[in-house]
Amino acid sequence: SSELTQDPAVSVALGQTVRITCQGDSLRSYYASWYQQKPGQAPVLVIYGKNNRPSGIPDRFSGSSSGNTASLTITGAQAEDEADYYCNSRDSSGNHGVFGGGTKLTVL
Amino acid sequence: QVQLQQWGAGLLKPSETLSLTCAVYGGSFSGYYWSWIRQPPGKGLEWIGEINHSGSTNYNPSLKSRVTISVDTSKNQFSLKLSSVTAADTAVYYCARGNFRLFGVDPYYYYYMDVWGKGTTVTVSS
């Protein structure tokens, strides 16, 4: 079982805003990072830290955190944002990495 | 720009040892946690373990008895060995560069994997 919990699936209408959440006790000490994965491809980091985007990631992606919950927000979702999204952090001991179960985002 | 190139055997029989290597090109080897992650067919990502440049390791407790991650700093490479494989170990295996640090006065730790290999499909079948 994962120490990070995500909703299995979320949908959003094209151009609308969607929030994907990740819950876990360790998020009170460690920021979550977020990865986008499209079929047959390696994961791509989209958000890390407080709210940091790697070079090349559109600014419609943003992150936030409150208590034991981290959120990835896509403002103005595009068709190309349809993918699986995973959160990642450390476990409560800090000694191991851990992934959430993933959220499948459908853009309608 | 840092790139990770990974390779290793793609087809194994039950009880054999999985062996993969990941080479780091274009960047520093020190200051990072070099990581292995896997993804069974149709399932989510699973963190396997990590090693830093000085050889300090952390392993997923569920795999710890079978996993060894090693580093060769002279070649900027790190490797994964997983012993006694079964069909449940069938997955795409990724190597990645992990960052784990504090920034400034922010009390929260930053942990993220910013560079990934392309993945190696490993199938365990008799």
Coordinates of N, CA and C in Angstrom, one line a residue:
Chain A
S1 N 0.9 -1.2 0.0 CA 0.0 0.0 0.0 C 0.9 1.2 0.0
S2 N 0.4 2.3 -0.7 CA 1.1 3.5 -0.8 C 0.9 4.4 0.4
E3 N 1.9 5.2 0.8 CA 1.7 6.1 1.9 C 1.2 7.5 1.3
L4 N 1.1 7.6 0.0 CA 0.5 8.7 -0.6 C -0.8 8.3 -1.4
T5 N -1.9 9.0 -1.2 CA -3.1 8.6 -1.7 C -3.6 9.6 -2.8
Q6 N -3.9 9.1 -3.9 CA -4.5 9.9 -5.0 C -5.8 9.3 -5.5
D7 N -6.7 10.2 -6.0 CA -7.9 9.7 -6.7 C -7.5 9.0 -7.9
P8 N -8.1 7.8 -8.2 CA -7.7 7.1 -9.4 C -7.9 7.8 -10.8
A9 N -9.0 8.6 -10.8 CA -9.4 9.2 -12.1 C -10.1 10.5 -11.9
V10 N -9.8 11.5 -12.8 CA -10.4 12.8 -12.7 C -10.6 13.2 -14.2
S11 N -11.7 14.0 -14.4 CA -11.9 14.5 -15.8 C -12.1 16.0 -15.7
V12 N -11.8 16.6 -16.8 CA -12.0 18.1 -16.9 C -12.4 18.4 -18.4
A13 N -13.2 19.4 -18.5 CA -13.6 19.9 -19.8 C -12.4 20.7 -20.4
L14 N -12.3 20.7 -21.7 CA -11.2 21.4 -22.4 C -11.3 22.9 -22.0
G15 N -10.1 23.4 -21.5 CA -10.0 24.8 -21.2 C -10.4 25.2 -19.8
Q16 N -10.9 24.2 -19.0 CA -11.3 24.4 -17.6 C -10.1 24.1 -16.7
T17 N -10.4 24.3 -15.4 CA -9.3 24.1 -14.4 C -9.6 22.8 -13.6
V18 N -8.5 22.1 -13.4 CA -8.7 20.8 -12.7 C -7.6 20.8 -11.6
R19 N -7.9 20.2 -10.4 CA -7.0 20.0 -9.3 C -6.9 18.5 -9.1
I20 N -5.7 18.1 -9.0 CA -5.4 16.7 -8.6 C -4.7 16.7 -7.3
T21 N -5.2 15.9 -6.3 CA -4.6 15.9 -5.0 C -3.9 14.7 -4.6
C22 N -3.1 14.8 -3.6 CA -2.2 13.8 -3.0 C -2.2 13.9 -1.5
Q23 N -2.5 12.9 -0.8 CA -2.6 13.0 0.7 C -1.6 12.0 1.3
G24 N -1.0 12.5 2.4 CA -0.1 11.6 3.1 C 0.6 12.4 4.3
D25 N 0.8 11.7 5.4 CA 1.3 12.3 6.6 C 2.7 12.9 6.3
S26 N 3.5 12.3 5.4 CA 4.9 12.8 5.2 C 4.9 14.1 4.5
L27 N 3.7 14.5 3.9 CA 3.7 15.8 3.2 C 3.7 17.0 4.2
R28 N 3.7 16.7 5.5 CA 3.8 17.8 6.5 C 5.3 18.2 6.6
S29 N 6.2 17.3 6.1 CA 7.6 17.6 6.2 C 8.3 17.7 4.8
Y30 N 7.8 17.1 3.8 CA 8.4 17.0 2.5 C 7.4 17.5 1.5
Y31 N 7.9 18.3 0.6 CA 7.1 18.7 -0.6 C 6.9 17.5 -1.5
A32 N 5.7 17.5 -2.1 CA 5.5 16.5 -3.1 C 6.1 17.0 -4.5
S33 N 6.4 16.1 -5.3 CA 6.7 16.4 -6.7 C 5.7 15.7 -7.5
W34 N 5.5 16.2 -8.7 CA 4.4 15.7 -9.6 C 5.0 15.3 -11.0
Y35 N 4.6 14.2 -11.5 CA 5.1 13.7 -12.8 C 3.9 13.4 -13.7
Q36 N 4.1 13.8 -15.0 CA 3.1 13.5 -16.0 C 3.7 12.3 -16.8
Q37 N 2.8 11.3 -17.0 CA 3.2 10.1 -17.8 C 2.2 9.8 -18.9
K38 N 2.6 9.9 -20.2 CA 1.8 9.5 -21.3 C 2.1 8.1 -21.7
P39 N 1.2 7.4 -22.3 CA 1.4 6.0 -22.7 C 2.7 5.7 -23.4
G40 N 3.4 4.7 -22.9 CA 4.6 4.3 -23.6 C 5.8 5.2 -23.3
Q41 N 5.7 6.2 -22.5 CA 6.7 7.2 -22.2 C 7.2 7.2 -20.8
A42 N 8.4 7.7 -20.6 CA 8.9 7.8 -19.2 C 8.2 9.0 -18.5
P43 N 8.1 9.0 -17.2 CA 7.5 10.1 -16.5 C 8.3 11.4 -16.7
V44 N 7.6 12.5 -16.7 CA 8.2 13.8 -16.8 C 7.9 14.6 -15.6
L45 N 8.9 15.2 -15.0 CA 8.6 16.1 -13.8 C 7.9 17.4 -14.3
V46 N 6.8 17.7 -13.6 CA 6.1 18.9 -14.0 C 6.1 20.0 -12.9
I47 N 6.1 19.5 -11.6 CA 6.1 20.5 -10.5 C 7.0 19.8 -9.4
Y48 N 7.8 20.7 -8.7 CA 8.6 20.2 -7.6 C 8.7 21.4 -6.5
G49 N 8.9 21.0 -5.3 CA 9.1 22.0 -4.3 C 7.8 22.7 -4.0
K50 N 8.0 24.0 -3.5 CA 6.8 24.8 -3.1 C 5.9 25.0 -4.3
N51 N 6.4 25.4 -5.4 CA 5.7 25.5 -6.7 C 6.6 25.9 -7.8
N52 N 7.5 24.9 -8.1 CA 8.5 25.1 -9.1 C 8.3 24.3 -10.4
R53 N 8.4 24.9 -11.5 CA 8.2 24.2 -12.8 C 9.6 24.1 -13.5
P54 N 10.0 22.9 -13.9 CA 11.2 22.7 -14.7 C 11.0 23.5 -16.0
S55 N 12.2 23.8 -16.6 CA 12.2 24.4 -17.9 C 11.4 23.7 -18.9
G56 N 10.5 24.4 -19.7 CA 9.7 23.7 -20.7 C 8.3 23.3 -20.3
I57 N 8.1 23.4 -19.0 CA 6.7 23.0 -18.5 C 5.8 24.2 -18.6
P58 N 4.7 24.1 -19.2 CA 3.8 25.3 -19.3 C 3.4 25.9 -18.0
D59 N 3.1 27.2 -18.0 CA 2.8 27.8 -16.7 C 1.3 27.6 -16.3
R60 N 0.6 26.8 -17.1 CA -0.7 26.4 -16.7 C -0.7 25.3 -15.6
F61 N 0.5 24.8 -15.4 CA 0.7 23.8 -14.3 C 1.2 24.5 -13.0
S62 N 0.6 24.3 -11.9 CA 1.0 24.9 -10.7 C 0.8 23.9 -9.5
G63 N 1.5 24.1 -8.4 CA 1.4 23.2 -7.3 C 1.2 24.0 -6.0
S64 N 0.6 23.4 -5.0 CA 0.4 24.0 -3.7 C 0.4 22.9 -2.7
S65 N 0.4 23.3 -1.4 CA 0.5 22.3 -0.3 C -0.2 22.9 0.9
S66 N -0.9 22.1 1.6 CA -1.5 22.5 2.9 C -1.7 21.3 3.8
G67 N -1.0 21.4 4.9 CA -1.1 20.3 5.9 C -0.6 19.0 5.2
N68 N -1.4 18.0 5.2 CA -1.0 16.7 4.6 C -1.5 16.5 3.2
T69 N -1.8 17.5 2.5 CA -2.3 17.4 1.2 C -1.6 18.3 0.2
A70 N -1.1 17.7 -0.9 CA -0.5 18.5 -2.0 C -1.4 18.5 -3.2
S71 N -1.4 19.5 -3.9 CA -2.3 19.6 -5.1 C -1.5 20.1 -6.3
L72 N -1.9 19.5 -7.4 CA -1.4 19.9 -8.8 C -2.6 20.5 -9.5
T73 N -2.5 21.7 -9.9 CA -3.6 22.4 -10.6 C -3.2 22.7 -12.0
I74 N -4.1 22.4 -13.0 CA -3.9 22.7 -14.4 C -5.0 23.7 -14.7
T75 N -4.5 24.9 -15.0 CA -5.5 26.0 -15.3 C -5.6 26.2 -16.8
G76 N -6.8 25.9 -17.3 CA -7.0 25.9 -18.8 C -6.4 24.6 -19.4
A77 N -7.0 23.5 -19.0 CA -6.5 22.2 -19.5 C -6.6 22.0 -21.0
Q78 N -5.5 21.5 -21.5 CA -5.4 21.2 -23.0 C -5.5 19.7 -23.3
A79 N -5.9 19.4 -24.5 CA -6.0 18.0 -24.9 C -4.7 17.2 -24.6
E80 N -3.6 17.9 -24.8 CA -2.3 17.2 -24.6 C -2.0 17.0 -23.1
D81 N -2.8 17.5 -22.2 CA -2.6 17.3 -20.8 C -3.2 15.9 -20.3
E82 N -3.9 15.3 -21.2 CA -4.5 14.0 -20.9 C -3.4 13.0 -20.7
A83 N -3.3 12.4 -19.5 CA -2.2 11.6 -19.1 C -2.4 11.1 -17.7
D84 N -1.5 10.2 -17.2 CA -1.5 9.8 -15.8 C -0.5 10.8 -15.0
Y85 N -1.0 11.1 -13.8 CA -0.2 12.0 -13.0 C 0.1 11.3 -11.7
Y86 N 1.4 11.4 -11.3 CA 1.8 10.7 -10.1 C 2.4 11.8 -9.1
C87 N 2.1 11.7 -7.8 CA 2.8 12.5 -6.8 C 3.9 11.6 -6.2
N88 N 4.9 12.2 -5.7 CA 6.1 11.5 -5.2 C 6.6 12.3 -4.0
S89 N 7.1 11.6 -3.0 CA 7.7 12.3 -1.9 C 8.5 11.2 -1.1
R90 N 8.8 11.5 0.1 CA 9.5 10.6 1.0 C 8.4 10.0 1.9
D91 N 8.8 8.8 2.5 CA 7.9 8.3 3.5 C 8.1 9.0 4.8
S92 N 7.3 8.6 5.8 CA 7.3 9.3 7.1 C 8.7 9.2 7.8
S93 N 9.5 8.2 7.5 CA 10.8 8.1 8.1 C 11.8 9.0 7.4
G94 N 11.5 9.3 6.1 CA 12.4 10.1 5.3 C 13.4 9.3 4.6
N95 N 13.5 8.0 4.9 CA 14.5 7.1 4.4 C 14.2 6.5 3.0
H96 N 13.0 6.6 2.6 CA 12.5 6.0 1.3 C 11.7 6.9 0.5
G97 N 11.8 6.8 -0.8 CA 10.9 7.5 -1.7 C 9.6 6.7 -1.8
V98 N 8.5 7.4 -2.2 CA 7.2 6.7 -2.3 C 6.4 7.5 -3.3
F99 N 5.6 6.8 -4.1 CA 4.8 7.3 -5.1 C 3.3 7.2 -4.7
G100 N 2.5 8.1 -5.1 CA 1.0 7.9 -5.0 C 0.6 6.9 -6.1
G101 N -0.6 6.4 -6.0 CA -1.1 5.4 -6.9 C -1.4 5.9 -8.3
G102 N -1.3 7.2 -8.5 CA -1.6 7.8 -9.8 C -3.0 8.2 -10.1
T103 N -3.2 9.3 -10.8 CA -4.5 9.8 -11.2 C -4.5 9.9 -12.7
K104 N -5.5 9.2 -13.3 CA -5.7 9.3 -14.8 C -6.6 10.5 -15.1
L105 N -6.0 11.5 -15.8 CA -6.7 12.7 -16.2 C -7.3 12.5 -17.6
T106 N -8.6 12.7 -17.7 CA -9.2 12.7 -19.0 C -9.7 14.2 -19.3
V107 N -9.3 14.6 -20.5 CA -9.8 16.0 -20.9 C -10.9 15.8 -21.9
L108 N -12.1 16.3 -21.5 CA -13.3 16.0 -22.3 C -13.5 17.1 -23.4
Chain B
Q1 N 23.3 19.4 -20.9 CA 22.0 18.8 -20.5 C 22.3 17.3 -20.0
V2 N 21.9 17.0 -18.8 CA 22.1 15.7 -18.3 C 21.2 14.7 -19.0
Q3 N 21.8 13.6 -19.3 CA 21.1 12.5 -19.9 C 21.4 11.2 -19.2
L4 N 20.4 10.3 -19.1 CA 20.6 9.0 -18.5 C 20.4 7.9 -19.6
Q5 N 21.4 7.0 -19.7 CA 21.2 5.9 -20.7 C 21.3 4.6 -19.9
Q6 N 20.3 3.8 -20.0 CA 20.2 2.6 -19.3 C 20.2 1.4 -20.2
W7 N 20.7 0.3 -19.7 CA 20.7 -1.0 -20.4 C 20.7 -2.2 -19.5
G8 N 20.4 -3.3 -20.1 CA 20.4 -4.6 -19.3 C 19.6 -5.6 -20.0
A9 N 19.6 -6.8 -19.5 CA 18.9 -7.9 -20.0 C 17.4 -7.7 -19.9
G10 N 16.7 -8.0 -21.0 CA 15.2 -7.8 -21.0 C 14.4 -9.0 -20.7
L11 N 15.0 -10.2 -20.8 CA 14.2 -11.4 -20.6 C 14.9 -12.3 -19.6
L12 N 14.2 -12.7 -18.6 CA 14.8 -13.5 -17.5 C 13.9 -14.7 -17.2
K13 N 14.5 -15.7 -16.7 CA 13.7 -16.8 -16.1 C 13.6 -16.7 -14.6
P14 N 12.5 -17.2 -14.1 CA 12.3 -17.2 -12.6 C 13.5 -17.7 -11.9
S15 N 13.9 -17.0 -10.8 CA 15.0 -17.3 -9.9 C 16.3 -16.6 -10.4
E16 N 16.3 -16.1 -11.6 CA 17.5 -15.4 -12.1 C 17.7 -14.0 -11.4
T17 N 18.8 -13.4 -11.7 CA 19.1 -12.1 -11.2 C 19.0 -11.0 -12.2
L18 N 18.1 -10.0 -12.0 CA 18.0 -8.9 -12.9 C 19.2 -8.0 -12.7
S19 N 19.7 -7.5 -13.8 CA 20.9 -6.6 -13.7 C 20.7 -5.5 -14.7
L20 N 20.7 -4.3 -14.3 CA 20.6 -3.1 -15.1 C 21.6 -2.1 -14.7
T21 N 22.1 -1.3 -15.7 CA 23.1 -0.2 -15.5 C 22.6 1.1 -16.1
C22 N 22.9 2.2 -15.5 CA 22.5 3.5 -15.9 C 23.7 4.4 -16.0
A23 N 24.0 5.0 -17.1 CA 25.1 5.9 -17.2 C 24.7 7.3 -17.3
V24 N 25.4 8.2 -16.6 CA 25.1 9.6 -16.5 C 26.0 10.4 -17.4
Y25 N 25.4 11.1 -18.3 CA 26.2 11.9 -19.2 C 25.8 13.4 -19.1
G26 N 26.8 14.2 -19.1 CA 26.6 15.7 -19.2 C 26.4 16.4 -17.9
G27 N 26.7 15.8 -16.8 CA 26.5 16.6 -15.5 C 27.3 16.0 -14.4
S28 N 27.2 16.6 -13.2 CA 27.9 16.1 -12.1 C 27.3 14.9 -11.5
F29 N 28.1 14.0 -11.0 CA 27.6 12.8 -10.4 C 27.3 13.0 -8.9
S30 N 28.0 13.9 -8.3 CA 27.9 14.1 -6.8 C 26.8 15.0 -6.5
G31 N 26.2 14.9 -5.3 CA 25.2 15.8 -4.8 C 23.8 15.3 -5.1
Y32 N 23.7 14.1 -5.7 CA 22.3 13.6 -6.1 C 22.1 12.2 -5.5
Y33 N 20.9 11.8 -5.6 CA 20.5 10.4 -5.2 C 20.1 9.7 -6.5
W34 N 20.9 8.8 -6.9 CA 20.7 8.0 -8.2 C 19.7 6.9 -7.9
S35 N 18.6 6.9 -8.6 CA 17.4 6.1 -8.2 C 17.0 5.1 -9.3
W36 N 16.3 4.1 -8.8 CA 15.6 3.1 -9.7 C 14.1 3.1 -9.3
I37 N 13.3 3.1 -10.3 CA 11.9 3.0 -10.2 C 11.4 2.0 -11.2
R38 N 10.3 1.3 -10.9 CA 9.7 0.4 -11.8 C 8.2 0.5 -12.0
Q39 N 7.7 0.0 -13.1 CA 6.3 0.1 -13.3 C 5.8 -1.2 -14.0
P40 N 5.1 -2.0 -13.2 CA 4.5 -3.2 -13.8 C 3.5 -2.8 -14.9
P41 N 3.2 -3.8 -15.8 CA 2.3 -3.5 -16.9 C 0.9 -3.0 -16.4
G42 N 0.5 -1.9 -16.8 CA -0.9 -1.4 -16.4 C -1.0 -0.8 -15.0
K43 N 0.2 -0.7 -14.3 CA 0.1 -0.3 -12.9 C 0.9 1.0 -12.7
G44 N 1.0 1.4 -11.4 CA 1.7 2.6 -11.1 C 3.2 2.5 -10.9
L45 N 3.8 3.6 -10.5 CA 5.2 3.6 -10.3 C 5.6 3.1 -8.9
E46 N 6.7 2.4 -8.8 CA 7.1 1.9 -7.5 C 8.6 2.3 -7.4
W47 N 8.9 2.9 -6.3 CA 10.3 3.3 -6.0 C 11.0 2.1 -5.5
I48 N 12.2 1.8 -6.1 CA 13.0 0.6 -5.7 C 14.1 1.0 -4.7
G49 N 14.8 2.1 -5.0 CA 15.9 2.4 -4.1 C 16.8 3.5 -4.7
E50 N 17.8 3.9 -4.0 CA 18.7 5.0 -4.4 C 20.0 4.8 -3.8
I51 N 21.0 5.5 -4.5 CA 22.4 5.5 -4.0 C 23.0 6.9 -4.3
N52 N 23.8 7.4 -3.4 CA 24.5 8.7 -3.6 C 25.9 8.4 -4.1
H53 N 26.7 9.4 -4.4 CA 28.0 9.2 -5.1 C 29.0 8.5 -4.1
S54 N 28.7 8.6 -2.8 CA 29.6 8.0 -1.9 C 29.2 6.5 -1.5
G55 N 28.1 6.1 -2.1 CA 27.7 4.7 -2.0 C 26.7 4.4 -0.9
S56 N 26.2 5.5 -0.3 CA 25.1 5.3 0.7 C 23.8 4.9 0.0
T57 N 23.1 3.9 0.5 CA 21.9 3.4 -0.2 C 20.7 3.4 0.7
N58 N 19.6 3.5 0.1 CA 18.3 3.3 0.7 C 17.4 2.4 -0.2
Y59 N 16.7 1.5 0.4 CA 16.0 0.5 -0.4 C 14.5 0.5 0.0
N60 N 13.6 0.2 -0.9 CA 12.2 0.0 -0.6 C 12.2 -1.2 0.4
P61 N 11.5 -1.1 1.5 CA 11.5 -2.2 2.5 C 10.9 -3.5 1.9
S62 N 10.0 -3.4 1.0 CA 9.4 -4.6 0.4 C 10.3 -5.3 -0.5
L63 N 11.4 -4.7 -1.0 CA 12.3 -5.3 -1.9 C 13.7 -5.5 -1.3
K64 N 13.9 -5.0 -0.1 CA 15.2 -4.8 0.4 C 16.1 -6.1 0.5
S65 N 15.4 -7.2 0.7 CA 16.2 -8.5 0.8 C 16.7 -9.0 -0.5
R66 N 16.2 -8.4 -1.6 CA 16.6 -8.9 -2.9 C 17.4 -7.8 -3.7
V67 N 17.4 -6.6 -3.3 CA 17.9 -5.5 -4.1 C 19.4 -5.1 -3.7
T68 N 20.2 -4.8 -4.7 CA 21.5 -4.2 -4.4 C 21.7 -3.1 -5.5
I69 N 21.9 -1.9 -5.0 CA 22.3 -0.8 -5.9 C 23.7 -0.4 -5.6
S70 N 24.5 -0.3 -6.7 CA 25.9 0.0 -6.6 C 26.3 1.2 -7.5
V71 N 27.4 1.8 -7.3 CA 27.8 2.9 -8.0 C 29.3 2.8 -8.5
D72 N 29.6 3.2 -9.7 CA 31.0 3.3 -10.2 C 31.2 4.7 -10.6
T73 N 31.8 5.5 -9.7 CA 32.0 6.9 -9.9 C 33.0 7.2 -11.0
S74 N 33.9 6.2 -11.2 CA 34.9 6.4 -12.3 C 34.3 6.4 -13.7
K75 N 33.1 5.8 -13.8 CA 32.4 5.7 -15.1 C 31.1 6.5 -15.0
N76 N 30.8 7.2 -13.9 CA 29.5 7.9 -13.8 C 28.4 6.9 -14.1
Q77 N 28.4 5.8 -13.5 CA 27.4 4.8 -13.7 C 26.9 4.3 -12.3
F78 N 25.6 3.8 -12.3 CA 25.1 3.1 -11.2 C 24.3 1.9 -11.7
S79 N 24.1 0.9 -10.8 CA 23.6 -0.3 -11.3 C 22.5 -0.9 -10.3
L80 N 21.6 -1.7 -10.8 CA 20.6 -2.3 -10.0 C 20.7 -3.8 -10.2
K81 N 20.7 -4.6 -9.1 CA 20.6 -6.0 -9.1 C 19.4 -6.4 -8.3
L82 N 18.5 -7.3 -8.8 CA 17.4 -7.8 -8.1 C 17.4 -9.3 -8.3
S83 N 17.6 -10.0 -7.2 CA 17.8 -11.4 -7.2 C 16.5 -12.2 -7.1
S84 N 16.5 -13.4 -7.5 CA 15.4 -14.4 -7.3 C 14.1 -13.8 -7.9
V85 N 14.2 -13.3 -9.2 CA 13.0 -12.7 -9.8 C 11.9 -13.7 -10.0
T86 N 10.7 -13.2 -10.0 CA 9.5 -13.9 -10.4 C 8.7 -13.1 -11.4
A87 N 7.6 -13.7 -11.8 CA 6.8 -13.0 -12.8 C 6.3 -11.6 -12.3
A88 N 6.2 -11.5 -11.0 CA 5.8 -10.2 -10.3 C 6.8 -9.1 -10.5
D89 N 8.0 -9.5 -10.9 CA 9.0 -8.4 -11.2 C 9.0 -8.0 -12.6
T90 N 8.1 -8.5 -13.4 CA 8.0 -8.0 -14.8 C 7.5 -6.6 -14.8
A91 N 8.3 -5.7 -15.4 CA 8.0 -4.3 -15.3 C 8.9 -3.5 -16.3
V92 N 8.6 -2.2 -16.5 CA 9.5 -1.3 -17.1 C 10.3 -0.7 -15.9
Y93 N 11.6 -0.8 -16.0 CA 12.5 -0.2 -15.0 C 13.1 1.1 -15.5
Y94 N 13.1 2.1 -14.7 CA 13.6 3.4 -15.0 C 14.7 3.7 -14.0
C95 N 15.8 4.4 -14.5 CA 16.7 5.1 -13.6 C 16.4 6.6 -13.7
A96 N 16.8 7.3 -12.6 CA 16.4 8.7 -12.5 C 17.4 9.4 -11.5
R97 N 17.5 10.7 -11.7 CA 18.4 11.5 -10.8 C 17.5 12.1 -9.8
G98 N 17.8 11.8 -8.5 CA 17.0 12.3 -7.4 C 17.7 13.5 -6.7
N99 N 16.9 14.5 -6.3 CA 17.3 15.6 -5.6 C 16.6 15.6 -4.2
F100 N 17.4 15.8 -3.2 CA 16.8 15.7 -1.8 C 17.6 16.7 -1.0
R101 N 16.9 17.8 -0.7 CA 17.6 18.9 0.0 C 16.7 19.9 0.6
L102 N 17.2 20.8 1.5 CA 16.5 21.9 1.9 C 17.0 23.1 1.1
F103 N 16.1 24.1 1.0 CA 16.4 25.3 0.3 C 16.2 26.5 1.2
G104 N 17.2 27.3 1.4 CA 17.1 28.5 2.2 C 16.5 28.3 3.5
V105 N 15.5 29.1 3.9 CA 14.9 29.1 5.2 C 13.6 28.2 5.1
D106 N 13.3 27.7 4.0 CA 12.1 26.8 3.9 C 12.3 25.6 4.7
P107 N 11.4 25.3 5.7 CA 11.6 24.2 6.6 C 11.2 22.8 5.9
Y108 N 10.5 22.9 4.8 CA 10.2 21.6 4.1 C 11.3 21.1 3.2
Y109 N 11.5 19.8 3.2 CA 12.5 19.2 2.3 C 11.9 19.2 0.8
Y110 N 12.9 19.5 -0.1 CA 12.6 19.3 -1.5 C 13.0 17.9 -1.9
Y111 N 12.2 17.1 -2.5 CA 12.6 15.8 -3.1 C 11.9 15.6 -4.4
Y112 N 12.7 15.4 -5.4 CA 12.1 15.2 -6.8 C 13.2 14.5 -7.7
M113 N 12.6 13.9 -8.7 CA 13.5 13.3 -9.7 C 13.3 14.0 -11.0
D114 N 14.4 14.7 -11.4 CA 14.2 15.6 -12.6 C 14.8 15.1 -13.9
V115 N 15.5 14.0 -13.9 CA 16.0 13.5 -15.1 C 15.8 12.0 -15.1
W116 N 15.2 11.4 -16.1 CA 14.8 10.0 -16.2 C 15.4 9.4 -17.4
G117 N 15.8 8.1 -17.2 CA 16.1 7.3 -18.4 C 14.9 6.9 -19.2
K118 N 15.1 6.3 -20.3 CA 13.9 6.0 -21.2 C 13.2 4.7 -20.7
G119 N 13.8 4.0 -19.9 CA 13.1 2.7 -19.4 C 13.6 1.5 -20.1
T120 N 13.7 0.4 -19.4 CA 14.0 -0.9 -19.9 C 12.9 -1.9 -19.5
T121 N 12.4 -2.5 -20.5 CA 11.3 -3.5 -20.3 C 12.0 -4.8 -19.9
V122 N 11.6 -5.3 -18.7 CA 12.1 -6.6 -18.2 C 11.0 -7.6 -18.0
T123 N 11.1 -8.7 -18.7 CA 10.0 -9.7 -18.6 C 10.6 -11.0 -18.0
V124 N 9.9 -11.5 -17.0 CA 10.3 -12.7 -16.3 C 9.3 -13.8 -16.7
S125 N 9.9 -14.8 -17.4 CA 9.0 -15.9 -17.9 C 9.8 -17.1 -18.1
S126 N 9.2 -18.2 -17.8 CA 9.9 -19.5 -17.9 C 9.7 -20.0 -19.4

